[in-house]
mmCIF file of C-alpha atoms and ligand atoms in Angstrom:
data_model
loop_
_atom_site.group_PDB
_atom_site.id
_atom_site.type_symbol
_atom_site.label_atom_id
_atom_site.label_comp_id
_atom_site.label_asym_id
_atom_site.label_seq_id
_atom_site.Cartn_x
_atom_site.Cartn_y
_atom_site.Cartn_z
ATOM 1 C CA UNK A 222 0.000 0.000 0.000
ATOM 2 C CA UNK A 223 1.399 3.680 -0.792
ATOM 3 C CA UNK A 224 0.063 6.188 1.492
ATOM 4 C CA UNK A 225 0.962 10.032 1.574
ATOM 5 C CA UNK A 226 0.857 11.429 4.977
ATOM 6 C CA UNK A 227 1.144 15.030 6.260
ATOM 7 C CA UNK A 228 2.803 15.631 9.199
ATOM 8 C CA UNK A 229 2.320 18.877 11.429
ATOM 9 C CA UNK A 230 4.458 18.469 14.383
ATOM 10 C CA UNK A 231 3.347 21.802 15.566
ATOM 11 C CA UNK A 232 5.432 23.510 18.729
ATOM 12 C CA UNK A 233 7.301 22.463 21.801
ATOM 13 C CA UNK A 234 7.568 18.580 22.909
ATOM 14 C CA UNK A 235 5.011 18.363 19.204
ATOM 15 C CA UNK A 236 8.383 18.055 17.315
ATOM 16 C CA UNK A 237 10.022 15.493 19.475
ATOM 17 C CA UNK A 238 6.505 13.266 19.541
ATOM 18 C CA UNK A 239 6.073 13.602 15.666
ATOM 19 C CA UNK A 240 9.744 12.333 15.085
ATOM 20 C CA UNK A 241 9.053 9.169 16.941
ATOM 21 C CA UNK A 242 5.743 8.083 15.340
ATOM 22 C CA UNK A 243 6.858 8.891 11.871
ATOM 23 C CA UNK A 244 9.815 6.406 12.773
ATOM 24 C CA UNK A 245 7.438 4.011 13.792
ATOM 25 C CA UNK A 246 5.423 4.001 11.035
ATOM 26 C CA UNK A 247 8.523 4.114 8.696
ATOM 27 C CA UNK A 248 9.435 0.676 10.580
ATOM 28 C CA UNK A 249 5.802 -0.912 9.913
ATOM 29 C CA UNK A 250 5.891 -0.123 6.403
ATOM 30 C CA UNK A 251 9.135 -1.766 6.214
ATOM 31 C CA UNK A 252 7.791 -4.787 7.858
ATOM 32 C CA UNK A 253 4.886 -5.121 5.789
ATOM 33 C CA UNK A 254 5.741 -3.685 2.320
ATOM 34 C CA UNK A 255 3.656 -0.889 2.481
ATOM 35 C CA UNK A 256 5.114 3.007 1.365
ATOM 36 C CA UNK A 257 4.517 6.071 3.516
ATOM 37 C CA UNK A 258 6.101 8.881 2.773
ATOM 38 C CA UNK A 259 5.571 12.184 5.005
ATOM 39 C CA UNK A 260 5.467 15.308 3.952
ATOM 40 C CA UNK A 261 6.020 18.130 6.747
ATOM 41 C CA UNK A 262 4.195 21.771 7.266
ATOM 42 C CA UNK A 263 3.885 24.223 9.770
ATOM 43 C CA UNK A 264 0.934 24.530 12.339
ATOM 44 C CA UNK A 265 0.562 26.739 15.557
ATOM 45 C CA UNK A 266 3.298 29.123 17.426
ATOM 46 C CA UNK A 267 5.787 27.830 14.107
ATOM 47 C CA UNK A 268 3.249 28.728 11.624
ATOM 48 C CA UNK A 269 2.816 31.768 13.338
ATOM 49 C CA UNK A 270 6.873 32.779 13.781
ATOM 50 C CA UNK A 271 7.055 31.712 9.920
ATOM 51 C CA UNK A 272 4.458 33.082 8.464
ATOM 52 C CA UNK A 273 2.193 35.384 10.761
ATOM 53 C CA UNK A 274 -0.857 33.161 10.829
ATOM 54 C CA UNK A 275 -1.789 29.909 12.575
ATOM 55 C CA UNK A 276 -3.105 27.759 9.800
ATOM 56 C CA UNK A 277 -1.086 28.926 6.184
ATOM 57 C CA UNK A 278 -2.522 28.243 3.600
ATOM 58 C CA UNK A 279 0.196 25.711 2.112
ATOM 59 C CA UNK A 280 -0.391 23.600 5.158
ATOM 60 C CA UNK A 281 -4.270 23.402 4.495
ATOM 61 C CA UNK A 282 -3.320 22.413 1.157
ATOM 62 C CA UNK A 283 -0.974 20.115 1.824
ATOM 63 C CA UNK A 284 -3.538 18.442 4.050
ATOM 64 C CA UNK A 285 -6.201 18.129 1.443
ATOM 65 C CA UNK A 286 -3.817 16.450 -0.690
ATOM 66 C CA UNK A 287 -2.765 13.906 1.397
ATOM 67 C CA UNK A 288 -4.076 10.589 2.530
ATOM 68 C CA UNK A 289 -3.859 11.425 6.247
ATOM 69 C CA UNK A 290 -2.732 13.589 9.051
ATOM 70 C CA UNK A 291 -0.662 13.444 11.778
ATOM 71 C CA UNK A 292 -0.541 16.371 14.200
ATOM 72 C CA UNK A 293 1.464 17.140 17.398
ATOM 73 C CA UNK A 294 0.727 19.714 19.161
ATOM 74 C CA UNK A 295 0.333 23.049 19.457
ATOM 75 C CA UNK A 296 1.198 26.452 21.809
ATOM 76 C CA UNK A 297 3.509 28.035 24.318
ATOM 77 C CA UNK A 298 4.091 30.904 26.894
ATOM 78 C CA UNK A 299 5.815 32.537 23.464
ATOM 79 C CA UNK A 300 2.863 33.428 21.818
ATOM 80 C CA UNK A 301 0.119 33.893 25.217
ATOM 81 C CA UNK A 302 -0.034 37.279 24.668
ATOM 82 C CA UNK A 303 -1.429 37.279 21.182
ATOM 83 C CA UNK A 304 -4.425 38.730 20.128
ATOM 84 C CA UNK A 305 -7.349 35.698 19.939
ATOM 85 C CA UNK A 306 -7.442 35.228 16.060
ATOM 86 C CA UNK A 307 -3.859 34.704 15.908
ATOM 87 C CA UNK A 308 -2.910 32.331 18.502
ATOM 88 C CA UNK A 309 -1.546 28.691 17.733
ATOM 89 C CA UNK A 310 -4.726 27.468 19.443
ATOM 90 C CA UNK A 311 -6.858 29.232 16.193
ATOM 91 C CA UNK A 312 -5.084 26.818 14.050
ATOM 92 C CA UNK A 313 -5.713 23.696 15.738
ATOM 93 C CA UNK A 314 -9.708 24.918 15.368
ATOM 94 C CA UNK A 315 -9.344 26.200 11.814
ATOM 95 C CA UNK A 316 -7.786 23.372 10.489
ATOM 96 C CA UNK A 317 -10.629 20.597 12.493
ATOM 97 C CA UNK A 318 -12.972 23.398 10.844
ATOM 98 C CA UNK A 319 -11.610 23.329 7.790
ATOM 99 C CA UNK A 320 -11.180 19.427 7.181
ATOM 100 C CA UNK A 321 -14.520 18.815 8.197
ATOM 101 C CA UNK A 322 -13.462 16.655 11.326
ATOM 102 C CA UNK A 323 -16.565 16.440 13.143
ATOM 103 C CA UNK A 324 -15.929 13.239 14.926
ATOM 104 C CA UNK A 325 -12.974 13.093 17.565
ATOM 105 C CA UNK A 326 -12.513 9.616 18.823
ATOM 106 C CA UNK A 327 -10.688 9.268 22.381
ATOM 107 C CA UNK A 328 -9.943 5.599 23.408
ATOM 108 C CA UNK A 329 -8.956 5.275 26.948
ATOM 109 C CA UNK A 330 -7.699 2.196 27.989
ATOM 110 C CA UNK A 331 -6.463 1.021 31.375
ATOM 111 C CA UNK A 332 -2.944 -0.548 30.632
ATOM 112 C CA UNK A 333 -2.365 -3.253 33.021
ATOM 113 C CA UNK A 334 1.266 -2.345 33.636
ATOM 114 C CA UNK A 335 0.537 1.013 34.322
ATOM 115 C CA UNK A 336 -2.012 0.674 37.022
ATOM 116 C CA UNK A 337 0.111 1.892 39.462
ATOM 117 C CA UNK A 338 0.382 5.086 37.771
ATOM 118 C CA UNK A 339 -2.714 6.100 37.786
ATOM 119 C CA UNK A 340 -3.947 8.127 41.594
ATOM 120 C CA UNK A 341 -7.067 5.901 41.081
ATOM 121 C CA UNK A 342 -6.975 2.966 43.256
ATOM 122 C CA UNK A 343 -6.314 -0.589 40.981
ATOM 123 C CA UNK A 344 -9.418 -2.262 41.318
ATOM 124 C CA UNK A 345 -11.317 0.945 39.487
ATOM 125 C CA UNK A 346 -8.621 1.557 36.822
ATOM 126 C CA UNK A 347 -8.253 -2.055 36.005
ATOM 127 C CA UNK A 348 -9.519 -3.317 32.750
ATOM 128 C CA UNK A 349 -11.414 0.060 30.892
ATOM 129 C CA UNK A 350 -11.363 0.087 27.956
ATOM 130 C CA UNK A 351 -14.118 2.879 26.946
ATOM 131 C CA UNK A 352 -14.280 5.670 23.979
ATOM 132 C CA UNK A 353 -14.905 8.874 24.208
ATOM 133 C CA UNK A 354 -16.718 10.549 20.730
ATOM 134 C CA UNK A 355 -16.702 14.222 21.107
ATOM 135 C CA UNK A 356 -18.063 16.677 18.459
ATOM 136 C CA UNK A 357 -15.481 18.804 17.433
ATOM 137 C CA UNK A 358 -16.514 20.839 14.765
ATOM 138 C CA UNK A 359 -19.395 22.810 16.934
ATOM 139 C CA UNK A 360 -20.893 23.648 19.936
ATOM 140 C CA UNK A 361 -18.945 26.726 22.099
ATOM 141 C CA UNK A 362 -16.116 26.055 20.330
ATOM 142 C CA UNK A 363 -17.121 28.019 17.018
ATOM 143 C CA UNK A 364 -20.850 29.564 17.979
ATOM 144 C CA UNK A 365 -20.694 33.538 17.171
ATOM 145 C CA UNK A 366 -20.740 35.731 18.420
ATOM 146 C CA UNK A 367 -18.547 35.577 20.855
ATOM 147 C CA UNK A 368 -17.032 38.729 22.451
ATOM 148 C CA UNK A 369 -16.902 41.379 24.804
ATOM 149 C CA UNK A 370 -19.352 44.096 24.746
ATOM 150 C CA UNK A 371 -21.158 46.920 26.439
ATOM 151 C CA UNK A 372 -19.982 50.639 26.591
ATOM 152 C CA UNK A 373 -17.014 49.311 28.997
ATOM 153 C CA UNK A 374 -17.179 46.126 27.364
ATOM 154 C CA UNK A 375 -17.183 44.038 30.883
ATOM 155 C CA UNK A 376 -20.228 41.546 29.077
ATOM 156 C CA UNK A 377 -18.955 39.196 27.397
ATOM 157 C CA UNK A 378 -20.886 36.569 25.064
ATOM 158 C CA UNK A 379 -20.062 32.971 24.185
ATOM 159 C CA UNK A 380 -22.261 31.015 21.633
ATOM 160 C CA UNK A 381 -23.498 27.602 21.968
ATOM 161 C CA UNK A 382 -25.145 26.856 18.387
ATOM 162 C CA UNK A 383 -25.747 22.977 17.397
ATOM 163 C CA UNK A 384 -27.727 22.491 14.125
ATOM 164 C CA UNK A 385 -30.059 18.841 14.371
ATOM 165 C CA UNK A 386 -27.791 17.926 11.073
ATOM 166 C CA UNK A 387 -24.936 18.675 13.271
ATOM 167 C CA UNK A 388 -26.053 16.536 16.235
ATOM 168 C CA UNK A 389 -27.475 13.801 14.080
ATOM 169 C CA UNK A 390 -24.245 13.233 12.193
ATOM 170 C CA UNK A 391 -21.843 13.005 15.129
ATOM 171 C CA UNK A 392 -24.987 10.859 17.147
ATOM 172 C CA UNK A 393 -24.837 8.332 14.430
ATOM 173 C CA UNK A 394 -20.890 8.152 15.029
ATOM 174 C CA UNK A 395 -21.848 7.170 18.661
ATOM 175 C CA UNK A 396 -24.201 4.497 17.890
ATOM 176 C CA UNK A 397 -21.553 2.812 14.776
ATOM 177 C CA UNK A 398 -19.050 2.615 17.173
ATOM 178 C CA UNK A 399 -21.463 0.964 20.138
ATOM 179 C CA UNK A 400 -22.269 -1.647 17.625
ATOM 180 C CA UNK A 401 -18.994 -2.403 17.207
ATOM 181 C CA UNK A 402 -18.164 -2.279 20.629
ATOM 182 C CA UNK A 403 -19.825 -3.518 23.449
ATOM 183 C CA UNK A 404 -23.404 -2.185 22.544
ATOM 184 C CA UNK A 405 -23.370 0.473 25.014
ATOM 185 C CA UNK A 406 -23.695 3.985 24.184
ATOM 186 C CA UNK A 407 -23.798 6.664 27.441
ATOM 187 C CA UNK A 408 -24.897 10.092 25.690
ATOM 188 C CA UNK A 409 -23.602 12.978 28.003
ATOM 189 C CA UNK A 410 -25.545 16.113 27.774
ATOM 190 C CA UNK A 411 -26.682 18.643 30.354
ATOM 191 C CA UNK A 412 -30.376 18.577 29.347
ATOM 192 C CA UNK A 413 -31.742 19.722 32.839
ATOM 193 C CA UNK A 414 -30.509 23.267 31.890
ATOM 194 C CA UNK A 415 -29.359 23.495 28.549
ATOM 195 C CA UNK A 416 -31.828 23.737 25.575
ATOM 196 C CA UNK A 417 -28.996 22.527 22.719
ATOM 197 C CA UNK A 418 -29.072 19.553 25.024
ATOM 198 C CA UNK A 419 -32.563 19.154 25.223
ATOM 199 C CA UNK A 420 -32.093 18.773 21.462
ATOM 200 C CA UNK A 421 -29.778 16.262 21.761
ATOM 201 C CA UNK A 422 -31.716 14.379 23.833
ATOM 202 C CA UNK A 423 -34.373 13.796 21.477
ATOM 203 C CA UNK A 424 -31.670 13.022 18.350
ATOM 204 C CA UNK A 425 -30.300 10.115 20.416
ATOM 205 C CA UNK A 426 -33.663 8.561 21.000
ATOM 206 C CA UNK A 427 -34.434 9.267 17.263
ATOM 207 C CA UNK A 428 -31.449 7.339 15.848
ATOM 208 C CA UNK A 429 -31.683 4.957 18.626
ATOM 209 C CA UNK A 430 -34.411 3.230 17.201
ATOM 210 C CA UNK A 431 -32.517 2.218 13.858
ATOM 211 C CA UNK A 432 -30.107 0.398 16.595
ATOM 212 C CA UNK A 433 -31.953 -1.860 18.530
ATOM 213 C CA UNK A 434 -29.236 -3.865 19.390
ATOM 214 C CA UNK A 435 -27.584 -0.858 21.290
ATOM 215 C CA UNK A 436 -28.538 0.332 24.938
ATOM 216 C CA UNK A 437 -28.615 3.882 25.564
ATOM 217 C CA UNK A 438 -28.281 5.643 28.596
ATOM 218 C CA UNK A 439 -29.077 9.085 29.033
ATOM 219 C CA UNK A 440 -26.082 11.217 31.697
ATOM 220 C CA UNK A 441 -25.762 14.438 32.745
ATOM 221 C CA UNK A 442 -22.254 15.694 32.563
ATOM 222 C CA UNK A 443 -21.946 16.531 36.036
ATOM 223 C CA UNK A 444 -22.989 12.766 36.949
ATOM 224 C CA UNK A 445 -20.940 11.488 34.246
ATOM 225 C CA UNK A 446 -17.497 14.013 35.542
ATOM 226 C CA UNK A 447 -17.895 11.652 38.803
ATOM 227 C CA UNK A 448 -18.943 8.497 37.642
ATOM 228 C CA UNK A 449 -15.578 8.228 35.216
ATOM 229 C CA UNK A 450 -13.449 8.280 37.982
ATOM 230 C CA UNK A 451 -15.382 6.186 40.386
ATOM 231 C CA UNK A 452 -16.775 3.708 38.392
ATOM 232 C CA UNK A 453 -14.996 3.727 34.881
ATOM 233 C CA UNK A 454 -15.679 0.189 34.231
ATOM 234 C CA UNK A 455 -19.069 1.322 33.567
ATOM 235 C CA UNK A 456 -18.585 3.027 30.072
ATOM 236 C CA UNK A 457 -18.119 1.216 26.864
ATOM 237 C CA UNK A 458 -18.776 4.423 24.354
ATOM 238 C CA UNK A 459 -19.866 7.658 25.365
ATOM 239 C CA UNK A 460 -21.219 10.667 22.982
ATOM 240 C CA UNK A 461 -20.971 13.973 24.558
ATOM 241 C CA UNK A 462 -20.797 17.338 22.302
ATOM 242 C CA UNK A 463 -17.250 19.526 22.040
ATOM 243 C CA UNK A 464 -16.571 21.189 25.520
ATOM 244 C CA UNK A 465 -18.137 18.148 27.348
ATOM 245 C CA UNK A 466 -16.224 15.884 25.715
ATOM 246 C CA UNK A 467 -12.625 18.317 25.860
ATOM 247 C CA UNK A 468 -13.157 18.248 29.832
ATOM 248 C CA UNK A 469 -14.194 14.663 30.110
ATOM 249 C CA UNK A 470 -11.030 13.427 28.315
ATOM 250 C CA UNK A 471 -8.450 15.305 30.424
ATOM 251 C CA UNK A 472 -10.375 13.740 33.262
ATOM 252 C CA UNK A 473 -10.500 10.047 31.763
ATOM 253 C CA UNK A 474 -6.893 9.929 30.937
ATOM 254 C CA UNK A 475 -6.026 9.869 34.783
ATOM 255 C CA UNK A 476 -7.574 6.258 34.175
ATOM 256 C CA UNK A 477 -4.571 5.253 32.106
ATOM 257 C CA UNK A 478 -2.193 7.273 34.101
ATOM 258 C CA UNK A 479 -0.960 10.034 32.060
ATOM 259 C CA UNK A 480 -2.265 12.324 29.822
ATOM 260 C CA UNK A 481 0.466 11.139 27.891
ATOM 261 C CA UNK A 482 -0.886 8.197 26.683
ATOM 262 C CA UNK A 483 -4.016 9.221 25.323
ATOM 263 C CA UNK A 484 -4.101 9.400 21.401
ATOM 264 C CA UNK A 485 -7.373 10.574 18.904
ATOM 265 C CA UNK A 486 -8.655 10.177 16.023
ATOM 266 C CA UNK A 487 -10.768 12.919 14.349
ATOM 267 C CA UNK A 488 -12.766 12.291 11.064
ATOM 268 C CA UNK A 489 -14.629 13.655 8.407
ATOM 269 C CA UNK A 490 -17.973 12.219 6.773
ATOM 270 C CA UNK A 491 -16.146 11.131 3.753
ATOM 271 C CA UNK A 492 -13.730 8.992 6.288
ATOM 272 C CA UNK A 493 -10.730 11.281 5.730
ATOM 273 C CA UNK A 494 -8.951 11.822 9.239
ATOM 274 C CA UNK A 495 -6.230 13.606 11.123
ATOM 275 C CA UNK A 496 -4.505 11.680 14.255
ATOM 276 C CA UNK A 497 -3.283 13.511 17.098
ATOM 277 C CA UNK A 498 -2.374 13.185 21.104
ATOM 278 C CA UNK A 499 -4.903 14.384 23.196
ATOM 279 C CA UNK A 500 -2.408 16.520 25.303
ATOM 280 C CA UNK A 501 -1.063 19.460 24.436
ATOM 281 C CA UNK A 502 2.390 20.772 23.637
ATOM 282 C CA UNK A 503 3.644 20.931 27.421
ATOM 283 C CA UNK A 504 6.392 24.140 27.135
ATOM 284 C CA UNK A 505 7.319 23.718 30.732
ATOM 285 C CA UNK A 506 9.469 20.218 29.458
ATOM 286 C CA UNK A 507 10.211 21.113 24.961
ATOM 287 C CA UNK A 508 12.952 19.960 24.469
ATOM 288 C CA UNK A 509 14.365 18.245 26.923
ATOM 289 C CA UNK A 510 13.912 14.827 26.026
ATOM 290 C CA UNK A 511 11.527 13.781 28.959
ATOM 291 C CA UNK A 512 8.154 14.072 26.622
ATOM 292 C CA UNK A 513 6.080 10.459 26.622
ATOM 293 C CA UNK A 514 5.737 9.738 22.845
ATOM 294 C CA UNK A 515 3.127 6.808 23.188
ATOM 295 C CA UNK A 516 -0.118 9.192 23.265
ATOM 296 C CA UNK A 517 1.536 10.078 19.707
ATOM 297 C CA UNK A 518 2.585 6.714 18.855
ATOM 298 C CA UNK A 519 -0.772 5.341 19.615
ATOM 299 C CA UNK A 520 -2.163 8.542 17.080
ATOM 300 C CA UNK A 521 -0.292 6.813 14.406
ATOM 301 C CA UNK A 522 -1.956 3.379 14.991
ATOM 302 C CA UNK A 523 -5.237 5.025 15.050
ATOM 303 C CA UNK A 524 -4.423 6.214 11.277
ATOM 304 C CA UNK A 525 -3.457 2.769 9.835
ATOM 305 C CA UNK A 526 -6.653 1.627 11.542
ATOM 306 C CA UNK A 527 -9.065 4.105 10.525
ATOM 307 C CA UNK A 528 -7.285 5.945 7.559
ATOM 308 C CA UNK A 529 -6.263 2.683 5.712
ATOM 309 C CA UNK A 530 -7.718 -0.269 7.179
ATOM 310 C CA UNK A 531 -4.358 -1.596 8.010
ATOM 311 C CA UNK A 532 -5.516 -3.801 11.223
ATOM 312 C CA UNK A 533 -2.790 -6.205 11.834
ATOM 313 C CA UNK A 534 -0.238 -3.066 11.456
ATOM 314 C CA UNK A 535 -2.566 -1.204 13.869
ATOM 315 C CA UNK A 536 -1.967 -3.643 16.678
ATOM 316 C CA UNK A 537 1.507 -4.121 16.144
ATOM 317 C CA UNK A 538 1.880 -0.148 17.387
ATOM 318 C CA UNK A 539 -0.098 -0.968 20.195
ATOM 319 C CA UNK A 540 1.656 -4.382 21.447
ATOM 320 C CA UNK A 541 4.712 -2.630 20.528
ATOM 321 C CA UNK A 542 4.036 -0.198 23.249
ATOM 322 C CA UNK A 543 2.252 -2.487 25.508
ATOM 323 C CA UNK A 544 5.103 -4.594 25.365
ATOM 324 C CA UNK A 545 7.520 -1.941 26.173
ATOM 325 C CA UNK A 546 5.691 -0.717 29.208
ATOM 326 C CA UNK A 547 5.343 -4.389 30.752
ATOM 327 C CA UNK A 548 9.494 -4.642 30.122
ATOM 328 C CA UNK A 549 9.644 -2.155 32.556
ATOM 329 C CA UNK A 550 10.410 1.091 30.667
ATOM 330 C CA UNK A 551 8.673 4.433 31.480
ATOM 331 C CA UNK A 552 9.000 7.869 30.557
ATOM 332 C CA UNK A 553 9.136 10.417 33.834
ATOM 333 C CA UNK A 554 5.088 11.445 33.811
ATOM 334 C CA UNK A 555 4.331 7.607 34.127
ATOM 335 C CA UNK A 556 5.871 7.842 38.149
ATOM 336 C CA UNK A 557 6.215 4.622 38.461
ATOM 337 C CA UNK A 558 8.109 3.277 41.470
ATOM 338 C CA UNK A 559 9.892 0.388 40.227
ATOM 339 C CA UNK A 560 11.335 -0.048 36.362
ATOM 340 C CA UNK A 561 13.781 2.318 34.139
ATOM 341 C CA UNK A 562 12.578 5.524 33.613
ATOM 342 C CA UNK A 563 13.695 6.672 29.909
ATOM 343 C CA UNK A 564 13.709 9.666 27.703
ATOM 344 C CA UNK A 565 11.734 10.559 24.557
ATOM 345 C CA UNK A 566 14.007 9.069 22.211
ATOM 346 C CA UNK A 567 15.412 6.298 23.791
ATOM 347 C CA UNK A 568 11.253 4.905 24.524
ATOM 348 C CA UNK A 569 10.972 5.560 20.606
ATOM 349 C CA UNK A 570 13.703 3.123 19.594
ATOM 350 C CA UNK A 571 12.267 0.696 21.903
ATOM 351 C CA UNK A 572 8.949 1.196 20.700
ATOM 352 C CA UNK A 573 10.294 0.456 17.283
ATOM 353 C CA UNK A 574 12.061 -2.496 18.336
ATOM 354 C CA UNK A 575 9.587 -4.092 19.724
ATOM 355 C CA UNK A 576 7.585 -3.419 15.518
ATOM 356 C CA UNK A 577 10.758 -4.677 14.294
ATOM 357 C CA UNK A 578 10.688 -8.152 16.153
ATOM 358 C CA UNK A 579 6.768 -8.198 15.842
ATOM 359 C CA UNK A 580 5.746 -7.819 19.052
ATOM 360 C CA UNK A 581 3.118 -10.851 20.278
ATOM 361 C CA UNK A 582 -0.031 -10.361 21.360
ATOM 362 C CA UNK A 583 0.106 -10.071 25.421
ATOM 363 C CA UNK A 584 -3.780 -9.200 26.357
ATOM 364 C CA UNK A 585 -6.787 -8.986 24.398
ATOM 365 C CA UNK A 586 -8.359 -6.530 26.726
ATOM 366 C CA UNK A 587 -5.739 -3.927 26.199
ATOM 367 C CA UNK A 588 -6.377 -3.001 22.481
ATOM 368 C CA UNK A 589 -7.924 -0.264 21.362
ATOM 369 C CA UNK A 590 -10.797 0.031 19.060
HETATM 370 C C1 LIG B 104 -7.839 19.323 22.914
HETATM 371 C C2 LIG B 104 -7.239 20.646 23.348
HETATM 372 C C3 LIG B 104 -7.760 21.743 22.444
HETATM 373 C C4 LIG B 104 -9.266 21.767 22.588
HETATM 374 C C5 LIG B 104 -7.152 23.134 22.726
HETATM 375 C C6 LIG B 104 -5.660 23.125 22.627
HETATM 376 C C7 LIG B 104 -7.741 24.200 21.854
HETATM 377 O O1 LIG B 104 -7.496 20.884 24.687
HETATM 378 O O2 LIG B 104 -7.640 18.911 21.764
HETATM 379 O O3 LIG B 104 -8.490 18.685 23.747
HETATM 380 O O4 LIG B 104 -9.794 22.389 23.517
HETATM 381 O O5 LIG B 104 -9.936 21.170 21.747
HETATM 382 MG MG1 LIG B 105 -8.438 19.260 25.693
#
């Protein structure tokens, strides 16, 4: 298979992930015939320094012509004091905006070997394994106006605007990937005060009927904030609009023990997707080789799964990294008391020889969908 992939590493520890899951990849191809090549483009703070805007238009382009994304992160104390429409953080939302990404799938799953890791106590964070679908494309996020106003403008206005087509669309996603799954969709809303939730109420029990097979649960996101970290186990998919679901999956990933381990998917309608960690580009340790690369890593699997159907290659990545974690091996925000801890680079090469020697399956349980 030949595969062209865009690569926008972004700013601070962004550049150091993106290396390592490029690498990766390069070493799957190897192992199973299949070309990637990457092509590279600025996004964020580097756009920004480069070219005065977040999102150039070269790098849209480049997207569009490729068969996939891979994005690190973006940000840093360098450009904080930017006007709104130019910060990094506009790029990351133009570009979801732009590519139509509606869908943003979060797996979090409770690695066996990093248990200890997580401040939950073992018996909770034992054995998720639960998804996270968050709209991305809507919501709070991109509702106008939003501003300050008022003679001395101390009102300010932020927009929540979901269209049914909207709702529908990213519902749907929720139920597909419950079928798949364990047949269990929780839809998060806050429908007790919210009227766009109220809406999305009634959507899920619209398209619930075409999905018999599927049971749905109706949450509130306050009950479902608590519920994630005292009874995890209890989630199999959950559906939850764009700041519901941003909050929810900072929460969930003290399941797995770091925010470093969480990777994404996002999608468009037609299928096309970009793959990116769910953290962000951490300024505080750029640089230094201390970043965890596996939330990245993990990104990359998510693209051979759900960019090119490549299964088998898919679960290599994540065996690969399973494998390296139950060896022992951690990077510093894993804080685990016994094992090696290792930087950036050094957790890459294992990583990679772990694809190399085609890493064996170790647990069922621990991989992702
Ligand atoms: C995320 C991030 C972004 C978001 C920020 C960086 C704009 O927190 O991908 O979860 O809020 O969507
Ligand atoms: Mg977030």
């Amino acid at each position: 298979m030949k595969k062209n992939i865009a690569v926008l590493p972004g700013d601070g520890i962004g550049r150091e992930i993106a290396k390592g899951a490029v690498a990766v990849l390069e070493a799957v191809g190897k192992r199973f015939g299949h070309e990637f090549t990457f092509e590279y483009a600025n996004i964020g703070g580097a756009a920004i320094d480069e070219s005065n805007t977040p999102l150039p238009e070269q790098t849209l382009s480049l997207c569009q012509q490729s068969d996939a994304v891979l994005l690190g992160a973006v940000g840093g104390p360098k450009w904080d004091s930017l006007p709104s429409d130019i910060r990094p953080e506009r790029g990351l939302l133009a570009i979801r905006k732009e590519l139509g990404l509606f869908a943003n799938l979060r797996p979090v799953v409770g690695f066996q070997s990093l248990l200890h890791s997580s401040p939950l106590k073992p018996e909770i964070a034992e054995d998720v394994n639960l998804m996270i679908i968050r709209e991305l494309t809507g919501g709070l996020y991109f509702g106008k106006p939003s501003e300050r106003r008022g003679a001395n403008q101390e009102v300010v206005v932020d927009t929540l605007q979901y269209t049914r087509a909207e709702i529908e669309r990213i519902v749907e996603k929720g139920f597909e990937f419950a079928s798949i799954r364990n047949n269990k969709l929780t839809s998060v809303d806050k429908a007790n005060v919210l009227e766009s939730s109220r809406m999305w109420r009634e959507v899920v029990n619209e398209v619930a009927e075409r999905y018999p097979q599927v049971e749905v649960e109706h949450m509130y996101v306050d009950a479902a904030a608590m519920k994630l970290i005292s009874n995890p186990k209890e989630f199999d998919v959950i559906v939850t609009e764009n700041l519901f679901g941003d909050i929810l999956s900072d929460e969930a990933s003290i399941i797995t023990g770091s925010l470093g381990m969480l990777p994404s998917a996002s999608l468009a309608e037609d299928g096309f997707g970009l793959y990116e960690p769910v953290h962000g580009s951490a300024p505080d340790i750029a640089g230094q080789n201390k970043a965890n690369p596996m939330a990245m890593i993990l990104s990359g699997a998510l693209m051979l799964k759900y960019s090119f159907n490549l299964k088998e290659e898919a679960e290599l990545i994540e065996r690969a990294v399973q494998e390296t974690l139950k060896a022992g091996y951690q990077t510093p925000d894993l804080k685990l008391t016994e094992g090696k801890v290792v930087g950036t680079d050094e957790m890459i090469d294992l990583i990679i020889k772990r694809v190399e020697e085609g890493a064996t399956v170790s647990s069922e349980a621990d991989v992702y969908m």
